[in-house]
Amino acid sequence: METHDSLLARIAPAPGQCSRTILDPATGTPVGEAPVHTVEDLEAAVAAAAAAQPAWAALGHDARSAALLKAADAVERSAEELARLLSREQGKPLNGPNARFEVGACAAWLRATATTPLDPETVVDDGETRAELHYRPIGVVGAIGPWNWPMMITTWQIAPALRMGNTVVVKPSEYTPLSVLALTAVINEELPEGLLTVISGGPDVGEALASHPAIGKVMFTGSTATGKAIIRSSADTVKRLTLELGGNDAGIVLPDADPKAIAQDLFWGAFINTGQTCAALKRLYVHDSLYDAVCEELAAVAAAMPMGNGLDENNVLGPLQNQQQYDILARLVDAARDAGARILLGGNPDPGQPGNFYPTTLVADIDNNNPLVTEEQFGPALPIIRYTTIDQAIAMANALDVGLGASVWSPDVSAAREVAARLQAGTVWINKHGAVDPRIPFGGAKQSGYGLEFGTEGLKALGQPQIINGWTATQTRATPN
């Protein structure tokens, strides 16, 4: 059986190629060497992708779907090795909704994307005019991914792009290139050459990809600031864009909720991937009548969740992936404490502990304008804000300029749906948070981005709409004199 060390050997830099040592965020020890590609390497990859694309498109949906299904099989054959490499590079534990879960999601998304139907749509057929809407390949797609879910989100980007007859050039995060290089090496076992290429470079490569005249669409998941830069870089070539940007998701617990019954789901809504998830629960609004009970039950669940090295089978929480994110989180928690907020749990990192570990932290009695509430913390710290009326909770939840996801918690689903309809977010979950499904479209509102992923709408987003507008055989088109 292939090990993750043999995976590393497959993706190792070529002799004489520039490389960068990737460190384990749990231990600070080397994981492997990642190639540092250049803009010239990007040019070669885009040229190869453009050359390979017409033949791939000509195969049709059935053949392309069959290739994606074989790619899913390949991912499953290497699942444990991919998960162990992911755990070492990103930091997430093997168990829980983490590394093994992420690799499994890659296979699941490949299969779902391959089997989602997309038929031409008849727009008008009135006996005189027949108009059909088709979706043709765009050409070459650029995919720029993040460091928090590097394998899964890359799959979200490449699977629909390939299914729709495009070829793809991937630019992974500089923090987690090994995971993406390894995943694509496995997927490429089942794909023709030139369809899928990873260029592991720096910001100059990302900027060149976003502005490249031969790339027809860019998909990006990451910060709002970087998303805005991509919009600017893509403007001159009028690229199609799908942007899944920063979120600061609110959850609202209604007065009739059962604190004990929802505590476990609240915890994982906030702390999946140790809080490093765009659509995680990052602000929790709780009605005054059950505020203390929710705090108590949530703290009990959080205190029981083990954090540590991801390769330890007992752990379900890991380190922050990088020191920069650790520093952001520490600053926000310290500012909340200094402002008089009450630390229910955590907030006390051990400076002598190796790795980027920040303890699971719950912060109560915090003002809604505190930076821990208004800025996306992207780590294992959750502010819990008290409210007295539903209107007040909705106003606070909608106050920010982002709107990726939100959630409402109540046994009365009808009442929860009424609140959900008033929230400014791309997805609102009822009695759960952050649960994505390859069949259900997903995208942000406000400055959390635009464009939809997943399901039929996700496939359409990777196609160029084309109307075939034809008269019936018995209809003669009028010709101007």
Coordinates of C-alpha atoms in Angstrom, one line a residue:
M1 CA 0.0 0.0 0.0
E2 CA 1.2 3.5 -0.8
T3 CA 2.2 5.6 2.2
H4 CA 2.0 9.3 2.5
D5 CA 5.8 9.3 2.3
S6 CA 5.5 7.8 -1.2
L7 CA 2.9 10.4 -2.0
L8 CA 5.4 13.0 -1.0
A9 CA 8.0 11.4 -3.3
R10 CA 5.6 11.5 -6.2
I11 CA 5.1 15.3 -5.8
A12 CA 8.6 16.2 -4.9
P13 CA 10.3 19.1 -6.7
A14 CA 12.3 18.2 -9.7
P15 CA 16.1 18.2 -9.4
G16 CA 17.3 21.8 -9.3
Q17 CA 13.8 23.2 -8.9
C18 CA 13.2 25.8 -6.2
S19 CA 11.4 24.4 -3.2
R20 CA 10.0 25.4 0.1
T21 CA 9.9 23.4 3.3
I22 CA 6.4 22.9 4.7
L23 CA 6.2 22.6 8.5
D24 CA 3.7 20.6 10.6
P25 CA 1.6 23.3 12.6
A26 CA 1.3 20.8 15.5
T27 CA 5.0 20.2 16.0
G28 CA 7.0 22.7 13.9
T29 CA 8.8 19.8 12.2
P30 CA 9.2 19.4 8.4
V31 CA 6.5 17.6 6.5
G32 CA 8.0 17.8 3.0
E33 CA 9.3 19.9 0.2
A34 CA 6.9 21.8 -2.0
P35 CA 7.9 23.0 -5.5
V36 CA 7.9 26.7 -6.0
H37 CA 6.5 27.2 -9.5
T38 CA 7.0 30.4 -11.4
V39 CA 4.9 32.5 -13.8
E40 CA 6.7 30.8 -16.6
D41 CA 5.5 27.4 -15.2
L42 CA 2.0 28.9 -15.2
E43 CA 2.2 29.9 -18.8
A44 CA 3.2 26.3 -19.8
A45 CA 0.4 24.8 -17.7
V46 CA -2.2 27.1 -19.3
A47 CA -0.9 26.4 -22.8
A48 CA -1.1 22.6 -22.1
A49 CA -4.6 23.0 -20.7
A50 CA -5.8 25.0 -23.6
A51 CA -4.4 22.4 -26.0
A52 CA -6.1 19.5 -24.2
Q53 CA -9.5 21.2 -23.7
P54 CA -11.1 20.7 -27.1
A55 CA -10.7 16.9 -27.1
W56 CA -11.9 16.7 -23.5
A57 CA -15.0 18.7 -24.3
A58 CA -15.7 16.6 -27.4
L59 CA -16.0 13.4 -25.2
G60 CA -19.4 14.6 -23.9
H61 CA -20.9 14.4 -20.5
D62 CA -21.1 10.6 -20.2
A63 CA -17.4 10.0 -20.8
R64 CA -16.3 12.9 -18.6
S65 CA -18.6 11.7 -15.8
A66 CA -17.1 8.2 -16.1
A67 CA -13.6 9.6 -15.7
L68 CA -14.7 11.5 -12.6
L69 CA -16.2 8.3 -11.1
K70 CA -12.9 6.5 -11.7
A71 CA -11.1 9.5 -10.0
A72 CA -13.3 9.1 -7.0
D73 CA -12.3 5.4 -6.8
A74 CA -8.6 6.5 -7.0
V75 CA -9.1 8.9 -4.1
E76 CA -10.7 6.2 -2.0
R77 CA -7.8 3.8 -2.8
S78 CA -5.4 6.4 -1.4
A79 CA -7.7 7.8 1.3
E80 CA -5.7 6.9 4.4
E81 CA -2.4 8.2 2.9
L82 CA -4.1 11.4 1.8
A83 CA -5.7 11.9 5.2
R84 CA -2.4 11.4 7.0
L85 CA -0.6 13.9 4.8
L86 CA -3.4 16.4 5.2
S87 CA -3.3 16.0 9.0
R88 CA 0.4 16.7 9.1
E89 CA 0.3 19.7 6.7
Q90 CA -2.9 21.4 7.7
G91 CA -3.0 20.2 11.4
K92 CA -6.5 18.8 11.5
P93 CA -6.9 15.5 13.4
L94 CA -7.6 12.3 11.5
N95 CA -10.8 11.7 13.4
G96 CA -13.9 13.8 13.9
P97 CA -15.1 16.0 11.0
N98 CA -11.5 16.5 10.0
A99 CA -8.9 14.8 7.8
R100 CA -10.5 11.4 7.0
F101 CA -13.9 13.2 6.7
E102 CA -12.3 15.7 4.2
V103 CA -10.8 13.0 2.0
G104 CA -14.1 11.2 2.0
A105 CA -15.9 14.4 1.0
C106 CA -13.5 14.6 -2.0
A107 CA -14.7 11.2 -3.3
A108 CA -18.3 12.0 -2.5
W109 CA -18.2 15.3 -4.4
L110 CA -16.5 13.8 -7.4
R111 CA -19.3 11.2 -7.6
A112 CA -22.1 13.6 -7.0
T113 CA -20.8 16.0 -9.6
A114 CA -20.4 13.2 -12.1
T115 CA -24.0 12.0 -11.6
T116 CA -25.9 15.3 -11.4
P117 CA -28.0 15.6 -14.6
L118 CA -27.8 18.7 -16.8
D119 CA -30.2 18.6 -19.8
P120 CA -30.9 21.4 -22.2
E121 CA -33.8 23.7 -21.1
T122 CA -36.6 24.5 -23.4
V123 CA -37.2 28.2 -22.9
V124 CA -40.0 28.7 -25.5
D125 CA -41.8 26.2 -27.6
D126 CA -45.1 27.8 -28.9
G127 CA -45.5 26.1 -32.2
E128 CA -43.7 28.9 -34.0
T129 CA -40.5 29.5 -32.1
R130 CA -38.4 26.9 -30.2
A131 CA -35.6 28.3 -28.0
E132 CA -33.3 26.0 -25.9
L133 CA -30.7 26.9 -23.3
H134 CA -27.5 24.9 -23.4
Y135 CA -24.3 25.1 -21.4
R136 CA -21.0 24.9 -23.3
P137 CA -17.5 24.6 -21.9
I138 CA -15.8 27.9 -21.0
G139 CA -12.3 26.7 -21.8
V140 CA -9.6 26.9 -19.2
V141 CA -10.6 27.5 -15.6
G142 CA -8.3 28.8 -12.9
A143 CA -8.9 27.5 -9.4
I144 CA -7.4 29.3 -6.4
G145 CA -7.9 27.5 -3.1
P146 CA -7.5 28.1 0.7
W147 CA -5.5 26.4 3.4
N148 CA -8.4 25.4 5.7
W149 CA -10.0 22.7 3.6
P150 CA -7.4 22.4 0.9
M151 CA -8.4 19.1 -0.6
M152 CA -12.1 19.4 -0.3
I153 CA -12.5 22.9 -1.6
T154 CA -10.1 22.1 -4.5
T155 CA -12.4 19.2 -5.4
W156 CA -15.4 21.6 -5.2
Q157 CA -13.7 23.7 -7.9
I158 CA -12.2 21.1 -10.2
A159 CA -15.0 18.5 -10.3
P160 CA -17.7 20.7 -11.9
A161 CA -15.1 22.4 -14.1
L162 CA -14.0 19.1 -15.6
R163 CA -17.5 17.7 -15.8
M164 CA -18.5 20.6 -17.9
G165 CA -15.7 20.0 -20.4
N166 CA -13.2 22.6 -19.1
T167 CA -9.6 22.0 -18.2
V168 CA -8.2 23.4 -14.9
V169 CA -5.1 25.0 -13.6
V170 CA -5.0 25.0 -9.8
K171 CA -3.1 27.5 -7.5
P172 CA -3.1 26.1 -3.9
S173 CA -2.5 28.1 -0.8
E174 CA 1.2 28.6 0.0
Y175 CA 0.4 27.1 3.4
T176 CA -1.0 23.8 2.2
P177 CA 0.4 23.0 -1.3
L178 CA 1.4 19.4 -0.5
S179 CA -2.2 18.3 0.1
V180 CA -3.4 19.7 -3.2
L181 CA -0.4 18.4 -5.1
A182 CA -1.0 14.9 -3.7
L183 CA -4.8 14.9 -4.3
T184 CA -4.4 16.0 -7.9
A185 CA -1.7 13.4 -8.5
V186 CA -4.1 10.7 -7.4
I187 CA -7.0 12.2 -9.5
N188 CA -4.7 12.4 -12.5
E189 CA -4.2 8.6 -12.4
E190 CA -7.6 8.5 -14.1
L191 CA -7.5 11.6 -16.4
P192 CA -5.9 12.3 -19.7
E193 CA -2.7 14.4 -19.5
G194 CA -3.0 18.2 -19.4
L195 CA -6.5 18.5 -18.1
L196 CA -5.6 19.2 -14.4
T197 CA -2.4 20.9 -13.4
V198 CA -1.2 22.4 -10.0
I199 CA 1.0 25.4 -10.0
S200 CA 2.4 25.8 -6.5
G201 CA 3.6 29.4 -6.5
G202 CA 3.4 32.7 -4.7
P203 CA 1.2 35.8 -5.0
D204 CA 2.8 36.6 -8.4
V205 CA 1.5 33.4 -9.8
G206 CA -2.0 34.0 -8.3
E207 CA -2.1 37.4 -9.8
A208 CA -0.9 36.2 -13.2
L209 CA -3.6 33.4 -13.2
A210 CA -6.4 35.9 -12.4
S211 CA -5.4 38.2 -15.3
H212 CA -4.3 35.5 -17.8
P213 CA -6.1 36.1 -21.2
A214 CA -6.4 32.4 -21.9
I215 CA -8.3 31.6 -18.7
G216 CA -12.0 32.1 -19.1
K217 CA -13.1 31.7 -15.5
V218 CA -11.6 31.9 -12.0
M219 CA -12.9 30.2 -8.9
F220 CA -11.7 31.4 -5.6
T221 CA -12.3 30.6 -2.0
G222 CA -10.6 32.8 0.6
S223 CA -10.6 36.3 2.1
T224 CA -12.8 39.1 0.9
A225 CA -9.7 41.3 0.5
T226 CA -8.1 38.8 -1.9
G227 CA -11.4 38.3 -3.6
K228 CA -11.5 42.0 -4.4
A229 CA -8.0 41.9 -5.8
I230 CA -9.0 39.0 -8.1
I231 CA -12.0 41.0 -9.3
R232 CA -9.6 43.9 -10.2
S233 CA -7.1 41.5 -11.9
S234 CA -9.8 39.8 -13.9
A235 CA -11.5 43.0 -15.1
D236 CA -9.5 43.6 -18.3
T237 CA -10.3 40.1 -19.7
V238 CA -13.9 40.1 -18.4
K239 CA -13.5 36.7 -16.7
R240 CA -16.4 34.8 -15.2
L241 CA -15.9 34.5 -11.5
T242 CA -17.2 32.4 -8.6
L243 CA -16.1 33.9 -5.3
E244 CA -16.7 32.3 -1.9
L245 CA -15.2 34.9 0.4
G246 CA -15.1 35.6 4.1
G247 CA -18.0 35.0 6.4
N248 CA -18.8 35.8 10.0
D249 CA -21.8 33.6 10.4
A250 CA -24.5 34.4 13.0
G251 CA -26.6 31.8 14.9
I252 CA -29.8 32.8 16.7
V253 CA -31.1 30.6 19.5
L254 CA -34.8 31.2 19.9
P255 CA -36.5 31.3 23.4
D256 CA -38.1 27.9 23.1
A257 CA -34.9 26.0 22.3
D258 CA -33.6 23.2 24.6
P259 CA -30.0 24.2 25.6
K260 CA -28.9 20.6 26.3
A261 CA -30.4 19.2 23.1
I262 CA -28.7 21.7 20.9
A263 CA -25.3 22.0 22.6
Q264 CA -23.5 19.3 20.7
D265 CA -24.6 20.7 17.3
L266 CA -23.8 24.2 18.3
F267 CA -20.3 23.2 19.3
W268 CA -19.6 21.5 15.9
G269 CA -21.3 24.3 14.0
A270 CA -18.7 26.6 15.6
F271 CA -15.6 24.4 16.1
I272 CA -15.5 22.1 13.0
N273 CA -12.0 22.1 11.8
T274 CA -11.0 23.9 15.0
G275 CA -13.1 26.9 13.9
Q276 CA -11.1 27.3 10.6
T277 CA -14.1 27.2 8.3
C278 CA -15.6 30.0 6.3
A279 CA -19.2 28.9 7.0
A280 CA -18.6 28.1 10.7
L281 CA -20.8 29.6 13.4
K282 CA -18.8 32.6 14.6
R283 CA -21.4 34.7 16.5
L284 CA -24.0 33.1 18.7
Y285 CA -27.1 35.2 19.8
V286 CA -29.0 33.7 22.7
H287 CA -32.3 34.9 24.2
D288 CA -31.9 36.2 27.7
S289 CA -34.3 33.6 29.2
L290 CA -31.9 30.7 28.4
Y291 CA -28.6 32.5 28.0
D292 CA -27.0 31.1 31.1
A293 CA -28.2 27.6 30.3
V294 CA -26.8 27.6 26.8
C295 CA -23.5 28.9 28.1
E296 CA -23.4 26.1 30.7
E297 CA -24.3 23.3 28.3
L298 CA -22.0 24.5 25.5
A299 CA -19.1 24.9 27.9
A300 CA -19.6 21.3 29.1
V301 CA -19.5 19.9 25.6
A302 CA -16.4 22.0 24.7
A303 CA -14.5 21.1 27.8
A304 CA -14.8 17.4 26.8
M305 CA -13.3 17.7 23.3
P306 CA -9.7 16.7 23.2
M307 CA -7.2 18.9 21.3
G308 CA -3.7 17.9 20.2
N309 CA -1.6 16.4 17.5
G310 CA -3.8 15.3 14.6
L311 CA -2.1 11.9 14.2
D312 CA -3.2 11.0 17.7
E313 CA -6.4 9.0 17.1
N314 CA -8.0 10.4 20.3
N315 CA -8.0 14.1 19.3
V316 CA -10.8 15.9 17.4
L317 CA -9.4 19.5 17.6
G318 CA -6.0 20.6 16.3
P319 CA -3.8 23.6 16.0
L320 CA -4.3 26.8 14.0
Q321 CA -2.7 26.1 10.6
N322 CA -0.4 29.0 10.7
Q323 CA 1.1 31.5 13.1
Q324 CA -0.5 34.5 11.4
Q325 CA -4.0 33.1 12.2
Y326 CA -3.0 32.2 15.7
D327 CA -1.9 35.9 16.3
I328 CA -5.2 37.2 14.9
L329 CA -7.2 34.9 17.2
A330 CA -5.1 35.7 20.3
R331 CA -5.4 39.5 19.6
L332 CA -9.2 39.3 19.4
V333 CA -9.6 37.2 22.5
D334 CA -7.3 39.4 24.5
A335 CA -9.2 42.5 23.3
A336 CA -12.5 40.9 24.5
R337 CA -11.0 40.1 27.9
D338 CA -9.6 43.6 28.2
A339 CA -13.1 45.1 27.4
G340 CA -14.7 43.2 30.3
A341 CA -16.1 40.1 28.5
R342 CA -16.3 36.9 30.6
I343 CA -14.1 34.0 29.5
L344 CA -16.2 30.9 30.2
L345 CA -13.5 28.5 28.9
G346 CA -10.0 28.8 27.4
G347 CA -8.4 32.0 26.5
N348 CA -5.2 30.9 28.2
P349 CA -2.7 29.4 25.6
D350 CA 0.4 27.7 27.0
P351 CA 3.4 29.6 25.7
G352 CA 5.6 26.5 26.3
Q353 CA 3.6 24.2 24.1
P354 CA 5.0 23.5 20.7
G355 CA 2.7 24.1 17.7
N356 CA 0.0 26.7 17.0
F357 CA -2.4 25.4 19.6
Y358 CA -5.0 27.9 21.0
P359 CA -7.4 26.4 23.5
T360 CA -11.1 26.1 22.9
T361 CA -12.5 29.4 24.0
L362 CA -16.0 30.6 24.9
V363 CA -16.6 34.3 25.6
A364 CA -19.8 35.5 27.3
D365 CA -21.3 38.9 28.3
I366 CA -19.6 40.5 25.3
D367 CA -20.8 43.6 23.5
N368 CA -22.0 43.2 19.9
N369 CA -19.5 45.8 18.7
N370 CA -16.5 44.1 20.2
P371 CA -13.9 43.1 17.6
L372 CA -14.3 39.4 18.5
V373 CA -17.8 39.7 17.2
T374 CA -17.4 42.1 14.3
E375 CA -14.2 40.5 12.9
E376 CA -14.0 37.0 11.6
Q377 CA -11.8 35.1 14.2
F378 CA -11.4 31.9 12.1
G379 CA -10.3 29.8 15.0
P380 CA -11.5 28.1 18.2
A381 CA -13.2 31.0 19.9
L382 CA -16.9 31.8 20.0
P383 CA -18.5 35.0 21.3
I384 CA -22.0 34.5 22.9
I385 CA -24.2 37.6 22.8
R386 CA -27.3 38.1 24.8
Y387 CA -30.5 39.5 23.2
T388 CA -34.0 40.3 24.4
T389 CA -36.2 40.5 21.3
I390 CA -36.2 38.7 18.0
D391 CA -36.0 42.0 16.1
Q392 CA -32.9 42.9 18.1
A393 CA -31.2 39.6 17.3
I394 CA -32.0 39.9 13.6
A395 CA -30.7 43.4 13.5
M396 CA -27.4 42.4 15.2
A397 CA -27.0 39.4 12.9
N398 CA -27.5 41.5 9.8
A399 CA -25.4 44.4 10.8
L400 CA -22.1 43.2 9.2
D401 CA -21.2 43.5 5.5
V402 CA -20.8 39.8 5.1
G403 CA -23.4 37.1 4.7
L404 CA -22.2 33.6 3.9
G405 CA -24.3 31.5 6.2
A406 CA -26.5 31.8 9.3
S407 CA -28.6 29.5 11.5
V408 CA -31.7 29.5 13.6
W409 CA -32.3 27.1 16.5
S410 CA -35.8 26.2 17.7
P411 CA -38.0 23.1 17.9
D412 CA -40.7 25.2 16.1
V413 CA -39.4 24.9 12.5
S414 CA -42.1 27.2 11.2
A415 CA -41.1 30.0 13.6
A416 CA -37.4 29.3 12.7
R417 CA -38.1 29.6 9.0
E418 CA -39.8 33.0 9.6
V419 CA -36.7 34.3 11.3
A420 CA -34.5 32.6 8.6
A421 CA -36.3 34.5 5.8
R422 CA -35.2 37.8 7.5
L423 CA -31.5 37.0 7.7
Q424 CA -29.1 38.3 5.0
A425 CA -27.1 35.2 4.2
G426 CA -26.6 32.9 1.3
T427 CA -27.6 29.9 3.3
V428 CA -29.7 29.7 6.5
W429 CA -29.7 26.4 8.4
I430 CA -32.4 25.3 10.8
N431 CA -31.1 23.5 13.9
K432 CA -27.7 22.9 12.4
H433 CA -24.9 25.1 11.0
G434 CA -22.5 24.7 8.1
A435 CA -23.8 21.5 6.7
V436 CA -23.1 21.5 3.0
D437 CA -24.5 19.0 0.5
P438 CA -23.3 18.4 -3.1
R439 CA -26.9 18.5 -4.3
I440 CA -27.7 21.9 -2.7
P441 CA -26.5 25.2 -4.2
F442 CA -24.1 27.2 -1.9
G443 CA -23.0 30.8 -2.2
G444 CA -22.7 34.0 -0.3
A445 CA -24.5 37.3 0.1
K446 CA -23.1 40.8 0.5
Q447 CA -19.3 40.8 0.6
S448 CA -19.2 37.1 1.2
G449 CA -19.0 36.7 -2.6
Y450 CA -21.1 35.7 -5.5
G451 CA -21.8 32.8 -7.7
L452 CA -23.2 29.4 -6.7
E453 CA -21.5 26.0 -6.2
F454 CA -22.8 22.5 -6.0
G455 CA -25.7 20.7 -7.7
T456 CA -27.1 21.7 -11.1
E457 CA -26.6 25.4 -10.4
G458 CA -22.9 24.7 -9.7
L459 CA -22.5 22.9 -13.0
K460 CA -24.2 25.8 -14.9
A461 CA -21.7 28.2 -13.2
L462 CA -18.9 26.3 -15.0
G463 CA -20.6 26.5 -18.4
Q464 CA -21.1 29.2 -21.0
P465 CA -24.8 29.7 -21.5
Q466 CA -25.9 29.4 -25.2
I467 CA -29.3 29.9 -26.6
I468 CA -30.3 27.9 -29.7
N469 CA -33.2 30.0 -31.1
G470 CA -34.8 28.2 -34.1
W471 CA -38.0 28.7 -36.0
T472 CA -40.1 25.6 -36.7
A473 CA -39.9 24.0 -40.1
T474 CA -43.2 25.5 -41.2
Q475 CA -42.3 29.0 -40.2
T476 CA -40.5 31.3 -42.6
R477 CA -38.5 34.0 -41.0
A478 CA -39.3 37.5 -42.2
T479 CA -36.4 39.1 -44.0
P480 CA -36.1 42.9 -44.0
N481 CA -36.2 44.6 -47.4

